[in-house]
XYZ file of C-alpha atoms in Angstrom:
462
model
C -4.371 7.070 -19.647
C -1.091 6.302 -20.531
C -0.178 4.074 -17.243
C -3.184 2.633 -17.673
C -2.535 1.871 -21.219
C 1.097 1.245 -20.537
C 0.152 -1.176 -17.473
C -1.983 -3.379 -19.237
C -0.265 -3.872 -22.331
C 2.882 -4.905 -19.789
C 0.709 -7.546 -18.688
C -0.507 -8.952 -21.398
C 3.239 -8.881 -22.981
C 4.520 -11.008 -19.851
C 1.739 -13.308 -19.902
C 2.791 -14.255 -23.195
C 6.366 -13.544 -22.750
C 6.281 -16.770 -20.106
C 5.940 -19.472 -23.344
C 9.260 -18.327 -24.153
C 11.313 -16.795 -21.926
C 11.673 -19.731 -18.689
C 14.943 -17.418 -16.856
C 13.281 -15.500 -13.938
C 16.041 -13.237 -14.153
C 15.516 -12.034 -17.697
C 11.745 -11.597 -16.904
C 12.355 -9.989 -14.265
C 14.641 -7.442 -15.842
C 11.875 -6.859 -18.450
C 8.721 -6.253 -16.031
C 11.314 -3.399 -14.462
C 12.109 -2.018 -18.209
C 8.128 -2.027 -18.446
C 7.734 -0.200 -15.232
C 10.344 2.252 -16.654
C 8.166 2.861 -19.437
C 5.167 3.588 -17.347
C 7.237 6.169 -15.262
C 8.478 7.527 -18.759
C 4.453 7.471 -20.138
C 3.199 9.121 -16.601
C 6.049 11.903 -17.208
C 4.802 12.684 -20.795
C 1.173 12.636 -19.453
C 2.358 15.482 -16.624
C 3.757 17.374 -19.533
C 0.647 17.370 -21.644
C 1.256 14.417 -24.123
C -1.625 11.789 -23.396
C -2.555 8.864 -24.915
C -6.811 9.504 -26.174
C -7.000 12.801 -24.512
C -10.494 14.130 -24.053
C -12.151 10.436 -25.097
C -13.471 9.314 -22.036
C -14.057 12.500 -20.203
C -16.624 10.866 -18.070
C -14.430 7.665 -16.994
C -10.979 9.055 -16.965
C -10.211 11.879 -15.345
C -7.143 14.372 -15.446
C -5.752 14.138 -12.055
C -1.974 15.681 -11.372
C -1.766 14.006 -8.597
C -2.629 10.817 -9.153
C -0.220 10.209 -11.726
C 2.574 11.659 -9.819
C 1.448 8.861 -7.145
C 1.509 6.326 -10.012
C 4.736 7.253 -11.284
C 5.870 7.038 -7.303
C 4.384 3.624 -7.228
C 6.092 2.496 -10.253
C 9.529 3.511 -9.094
C 9.094 1.688 -5.722
C 7.858 -1.421 -7.907
C 11.200 -1.001 -9.951
C 12.935 -1.389 -6.915
C 10.793 -3.993 -5.734
C 11.412 -5.954 -8.784
C 15.382 -5.772 -8.537
C 15.975 -6.421 -4.745
C 13.949 -9.719 -5.427
C 14.926 -10.460 -8.625
C 16.240 -13.967 -7.278
C 13.205 -14.726 -5.284
C 10.356 -15.154 -8.034
C 11.830 -18.412 -9.818
C 11.748 -19.873 -6.245
C 7.712 -19.949 -5.685
C 7.263 -21.774 -8.721
C 7.955 -22.327 -12.428
C 5.028 -20.234 -13.970
C 7.279 -16.817 -13.387
C 6.045 -15.161 -16.496
C 2.292 -15.436 -15.184
C 3.251 -14.064 -11.903
C 4.649 -10.919 -13.692
C 1.559 -10.321 -15.856
C -0.689 -10.764 -12.524
C 1.362 -7.642 -11.029
C 0.975 -5.358 -13.970
C -2.670 -6.232 -14.375
C -2.795 -5.791 -10.419
C -0.749 -2.020 -11.504
C -3.136 -1.743 -13.825
C -5.948 -1.155 -11.385
C -3.646 1.220 -9.243
C -3.660 3.589 -12.105
C -7.028 3.416 -12.968
C -7.632 4.340 -9.263
C -5.582 7.533 -9.320
C -7.498 8.708 -12.334
C -10.495 7.802 -12.229
C -13.766 10.378 -12.564
C -16.379 7.646 -12.407
C -17.923 5.229 -9.403
C -18.053 2.669 -11.520
C -14.575 2.761 -12.694
C -13.493 2.931 -9.185
C -15.088 -0.314 -8.473
C -13.743 -1.603 -12.034
C -10.100 -0.093 -10.585
C -10.233 -1.742 -7.140
C -11.283 -5.343 -8.505
C -8.747 -5.176 -11.183
C -5.982 -4.094 -8.568
C -7.497 -7.206 -6.280
C -8.661 -9.754 -8.208
C -4.529 -10.753 -9.336
C -3.685 -10.222 -5.511
C -6.133 -12.970 -4.668
C -4.224 -15.713 -7.246
C -0.918 -14.354 -6.172
C -1.439 -15.414 -2.532
C -2.392 -18.892 -3.436
C 0.877 -19.362 -5.873
C 3.097 -21.225 -3.567
C 1.083 -24.973 -4.638
C 3.128 -27.201 -2.101
C 1.750 -25.071 0.651
C -1.870 -25.593 2.570
C -1.143 -22.195 4.327
C -0.704 -19.818 0.855
C -3.781 -21.682 -0.373
C -5.776 -20.978 3.116
C -4.585 -17.105 2.442
C -6.204 -16.896 -1.128
C -9.087 -18.593 -0.084
C -9.517 -16.516 2.913
C -8.479 -13.026 0.881
C -11.059 -13.850 -2.232
C -13.774 -14.976 0.490
C -13.001 -11.516 2.484
C -12.574 -9.271 -0.790
C -15.961 -10.598 -1.988
C -17.491 -9.398 1.341
C -15.883 -5.948 0.928
C -16.936 -5.774 -3.010
C -20.599 -6.128 -1.805
C -20.235 -3.559 0.592
C -18.447 -1.040 -2.052
C -21.412 -1.935 -4.781
C -24.061 -1.313 -2.228
C -22.615 2.203 -1.323
C -22.387 3.234 -4.820
C -25.452 2.088 -5.508
C -26.641 4.534 -2.598
C -24.716 7.358 -3.686
C -26.333 6.823 -7.238
C -30.081 6.797 -5.802
C -29.430 10.060 -3.769
C -27.380 11.996 -6.529
C -28.359 10.813 -9.536
C -24.645 10.321 -10.957
C -22.101 8.353 -11.337
C -19.735 11.171 -11.951
C -17.283 11.646 -8.874
C -16.999 15.471 -9.595
C -21.025 15.260 -8.871
C -21.440 13.537 -6.095
C -21.543 16.129 -3.320
C -24.856 17.364 -4.715
C -27.306 14.954 -3.135
C -31.601 15.198 -3.177
C -32.262 16.325 0.169
C -35.262 13.355 0.284
C -32.455 11.147 0.397
C -30.185 12.298 2.672
C -29.865 9.323 5.359
C -29.595 6.742 2.186
C -26.520 9.229 0.855
C -24.601 8.979 4.279
C -25.249 5.747 4.466
C -23.997 5.066 0.877
C -20.286 7.101 1.941
C -19.920 4.734 5.191
C -20.426 1.594 2.996
C -17.829 3.058 0.946
C -15.366 3.918 3.449
C -15.588 0.468 5.304
C -14.587 -1.164 1.685
C -11.723 0.792 1.524
C -10.711 0.741 5.329
C -10.785 -3.399 4.149
C -8.388 -2.714 1.236
C -6.069 -1.075 3.073
C -5.892 -3.102 6.058
C -7.659 -0.904 8.553
C -9.834 -2.386 11.918
C -12.154 -3.644 12.561
C -11.859 -4.837 8.620
C -8.119 -6.253 8.963
C -9.194 -9.942 10.008
C -7.907 -11.191 6.701
C -4.853 -9.521 6.913
C -2.581 -11.251 9.055
C -3.366 -15.529 7.841
C -3.023 -13.751 4.019
C 0.523 -12.014 4.723
C 2.128 -15.149 6.629
C 0.368 -17.436 3.708
C 1.269 -15.578 0.942
C 4.983 -16.398 -0.523
C 7.041 -14.005 1.074
C 8.747 -12.102 -2.131
C 4.770 -11.259 -3.039
C 3.886 -9.788 0.654
C 6.288 -7.662 -0.022
C 3.955 -6.259 -3.096
C 0.594 -6.824 -1.266
C 1.787 -4.704 1.962
C 3.272 -1.743 0.002
C 1.926 -0.878 -3.669
C -1.344 -2.685 -3.416
C -2.095 -1.088 -0.240
C -0.448 2.326 -1.556
C -2.949 2.206 -4.746
C -5.939 1.629 -2.068
C -4.848 4.408 -0.114
C -4.806 6.310 -3.121
C -8.412 5.552 -4.436
C -9.405 6.459 -1.301
C -8.157 9.909 -0.372
C -9.245 10.944 -4.405
C -13.006 9.892 -3.665
C -13.142 11.341 -0.013
C -11.988 14.586 -1.068
C -15.515 14.901 -2.522
C -17.446 14.075 0.888
C -19.506 17.224 1.267
C -18.409 20.174 3.281
C -21.120 19.891 5.994
C -20.244 20.820 9.319
C -23.027 18.668 10.803
C -21.858 15.209 9.159
C -18.396 16.509 8.507
C -18.672 16.035 12.401
C -19.815 12.534 12.152
C -17.253 11.492 9.770
C -14.508 12.564 12.070
C -16.197 10.522 14.540
C -15.947 7.604 12.443
C -12.359 7.919 11.455
C -11.488 8.503 14.813
C -12.982 5.356 15.844
C -11.356 3.518 13.353
C -8.049 5.167 13.789
C -7.630 4.206 17.561
C -9.260 0.522 16.591
C -6.515 0.408 14.135
C -3.923 1.335 15.820
C -4.311 -0.200 18.917
C -5.266 -3.918 17.457
C -2.217 -3.479 15.362
C 0.070 -2.401 17.635
C -0.998 -5.132 20.535
C -1.238 -7.985 17.730
C 1.936 -7.301 16.784
C 3.759 -7.373 20.723
C 1.940 -10.938 20.746
C 3.077 -12.321 17.633
C 6.464 -14.823 17.562
C 6.139 -14.859 13.455
C 8.184 -12.380 12.433
C 5.676 -12.230 8.886
C 2.475 -12.337 11.433
C 4.377 -9.433 13.245
C 5.106 -6.976 10.300
C 0.921 -7.897 9.044
C 0.142 -6.870 11.971
C 2.407 -3.738 11.790
C 1.014 -2.770 8.091
C -2.229 -2.912 9.981
C -0.789 -0.220 12.597
C 0.905 1.761 9.755
C -3.004 2.244 7.868
C -3.904 3.827 11.350
C -1.923 6.778 10.902
C -2.139 6.830 7.353
C -5.885 7.601 7.543
C -5.016 10.340 9.637
C -4.646 12.567 6.403
C -8.548 11.570 5.634
C -9.200 14.290 7.895
C -8.521 17.034 5.854
C -8.283 16.047 2.441
C -5.983 19.130 0.814
C -2.837 19.349 -0.925
C -1.247 18.780 1.782
C -2.554 15.953 3.438
C -1.993 14.237 -0.283
C 1.973 15.210 0.075
C 1.551 13.905 3.408
C -0.179 10.243 2.198
C 2.471 9.938 -0.976
C 5.648 11.053 1.900
C 4.094 8.319 4.081
C 3.794 5.264 0.768
C 7.494 6.226 -0.527
C 8.896 6.164 3.103
C 6.909 2.693 4.141
C 7.122 0.636 1.278
C 11.081 1.113 1.280
C 11.343 0.194 4.326
C 9.104 -2.792 3.829
C 10.940 -3.967 0.896
C 14.389 -4.132 2.648
C 12.649 -6.394 5.674
C 10.624 -8.480 3.733
C 14.067 -9.270 1.384
C 16.007 -10.128 5.147
C 12.791 -12.400 5.534
C 13.142 -14.082 2.642
C 16.739 -14.828 2.830
C 16.751 -15.809 6.027
C 13.677 -17.791 5.449
C 12.849 -16.220 8.903
C 9.518 -18.031 10.652
C 10.181 -17.170 14.141
C 12.488 -13.922 15.471
C 15.189 -16.947 16.563
C 15.552 -17.387 12.869
C 17.051 -13.933 13.041
C 19.934 -14.422 15.361
C 23.368 -14.177 14.308
C 22.272 -11.764 11.159
C 24.680 -8.825 12.919
C 27.786 -11.163 12.524
C 26.846 -13.025 8.889
C 25.917 -10.157 7.009
C 26.948 -6.905 9.045
C 24.962 -4.565 6.039
C 22.442 -6.232 5.772
C 21.524 -6.116 9.322
C 22.456 -2.796 8.893
C 20.000 -2.071 6.285
C 17.395 -4.044 8.160
C 17.380 -1.857 11.064
C 17.415 1.330 9.244
C 14.266 0.082 8.129
C 12.734 -1.007 11.654
C 13.682 2.103 12.974
C 12.213 3.867 10.487
C 8.869 2.286 10.838
C 9.362 3.056 14.353
C 9.124 6.595 13.681
C 12.736 7.241 15.231
C 13.844 10.848 14.239
C 16.431 11.545 11.637
C 14.539 8.751 9.616
C 11.778 9.729 6.332
C 9.503 7.477 9.385
C 9.330 9.982 11.865
C 8.573 12.899 9.199
C 5.971 10.485 7.742
C 4.327 10.154 10.608
C 4.831 13.770 12.104
C 2.940 14.600 8.641
C 0.411 12.658 9.004
C -0.775 13.843 12.823
C 0.126 16.982 12.015
C -3.351 17.168 9.796
C -5.428 15.371 12.238
C -3.928 17.462 14.846
C -5.325 21.116 12.809
C -8.630 20.121 14.669
C -8.309 20.369 18.707
C -10.959 17.842 19.071
C -8.724 15.173 17.876
C -6.293 15.158 20.559
C -7.141 12.579 22.575
C -6.616 10.318 19.020
C -3.323 11.998 18.840
C -2.013 10.893 22.424
C -3.492 7.716 21.436
C -1.492 7.563 18.229
C 1.636 8.547 20.120
C 1.347 6.078 22.476
C 0.876 3.488 20.492
C 4.180 4.622 18.421
C 6.352 4.358 21.318
C 4.542 0.894 21.801
C 5.579 0.019 18.206
C 9.260 0.142 19.097
C 9.059 -3.152 21.015
C 7.990 -5.650 18.779
C 10.925 -3.435 15.697
C 13.710 -3.331 18.261
C 13.027 -6.991 19.388
C 13.905 -8.089 15.694
C 17.003 -5.710 15.942
C 18.132 -7.604 19.497
C 18.006 -10.612 18.017
C 20.445 -10.436 15.153
C 22.794 -8.416 17.200
C 22.959 -9.344 20.898
C 21.398 -13.267 20.618
C 24.234 -15.594 21.001
C 23.839 -18.308 17.863
C 24.900 -18.951 14.012
C 23.454 -18.008 10.521
C 24.362 -19.398 7.456
C 22.636 -16.703 5.117
C 25.274 -15.677 2.238
C 26.206 -12.120 1.599
C 23.425 -10.579 -1.560
C 25.331 -9.219 -4.486
C 26.469 -6.541 -5.942
C 23.242 -5.145 -7.562
C 21.021 -6.064 -4.016
C 24.395 -3.856 -1.960
C 23.211 -0.957 -4.042
C 19.725 -1.225 -4.259
C 19.844 -1.782 0.026
C 22.103 1.452 -0.472
C 19.743 3.246 -1.717
C 17.082 2.055 -0.096
C 18.828 3.875 3.547
C 19.676 6.937 1.755
C 15.968 7.386 0.636
C 15.322 6.740 4.596
C 17.927 9.025 5.770
C 17.647 11.511 3.110
C 14.123 11.995 3.388
C 14.020 11.978 7.049
C 16.897 14.968 7.049
C 15.428 16.947 4.126
C 11.796 16.247 4.209
C 10.802 18.752 1.424
C 13.103 16.945 -1.153
C 10.028 15.025 -2.444
C 7.356 17.721 -2.783
C 10.045 19.905 -4.613
C 10.756 17.435 -6.736
C 7.019 16.553 -7.967
C 5.497 20.292 -7.667
C 3.127 20.005 -4.990
C 1.136 23.427 -5.912
C 0.166 21.794 -8.607
C -2.279 18.880 -7.111
């Protein structure tokens, strides 16, 4: 409960701060301090010091994993804010409102990490999503931004209908909204019960950008101001996966229907990997390539749902951290170079060697090259899917798609280093350089010492 309350209060504080503080950098640092407060609140919660402890047991549950995940996302948010500290003011004049929306969205993420009720799960998803619909349209001078906002809202409303209908079916079959009891249902309503699960799975697939519910992703990512696309593709996606895995751990362990679930997940994963990777290959827009890359990465992350246990939860957490850090670096580079197409990155290797090197490490990690965190993340996810021999074909397809992804990731590196041209990009300041160094260290250290994260977080408690 600590993280939910602090995040909501932070949003309110930032909303009113915008009236009095006009300096975007100052608001950025205040927001970073607020996220640090969320981290501290989460640590206190893990150690038993909780606000409103036991007051709403049927709504908020105790999830060490959920709180740990939220702490990780809050730490990523601090990194995100500081590395983009000069970018928020370039979007518009309402910087305080932008940060308020980010905190309200993060409140939804915090709810998704601790819900004990399907109704609260729904509220968490909507709290997380609605601010993003607004943020997507913050660039008032761009019709693409307006289009992104409208498209995101309409598709989000459609997925909300799926989610509500799914929750209704589960309630009709079980007679309860409590998550801990939804695995027990009236056999007379068996068909309605499993149809409810299918609709909930479809709704979460929309939120994480999995095929065939991914259609909104390329246009929304391309139209949204880049600084917010970075947040949307990482922390929002991570929060969606957090809610997804926590609700899926209640799927009944019935042998027959577990097999059907495996077929459904396998089909979604294959479609996501194929459409995501082939979509990225055909793009000439860097942001749209990253959008399809996000879809493809979601395909790998979905492997953790084949078996929901402490190992799969650890894999999802690990993947989210590595994927987010890499995306932050790449989107920062896109923002700095104002890159619309690959050609806009030509000459970056000479004009700013360090930024080009950091971007290369991030791209190599996303491609899953050994000695990077991205390789370990993919290995962990595929290992969970590979625990069942029936998933062998899906594993092979995933490996082929991982090789294919190297084409569009290395295409960026080739344009930065090996294409003739000039780049006028300026050198970043000391704080940004330090953050890029931290990002590189995280990606490499987690690739060489993958046990460092679970050791730090004491995953046996999960």
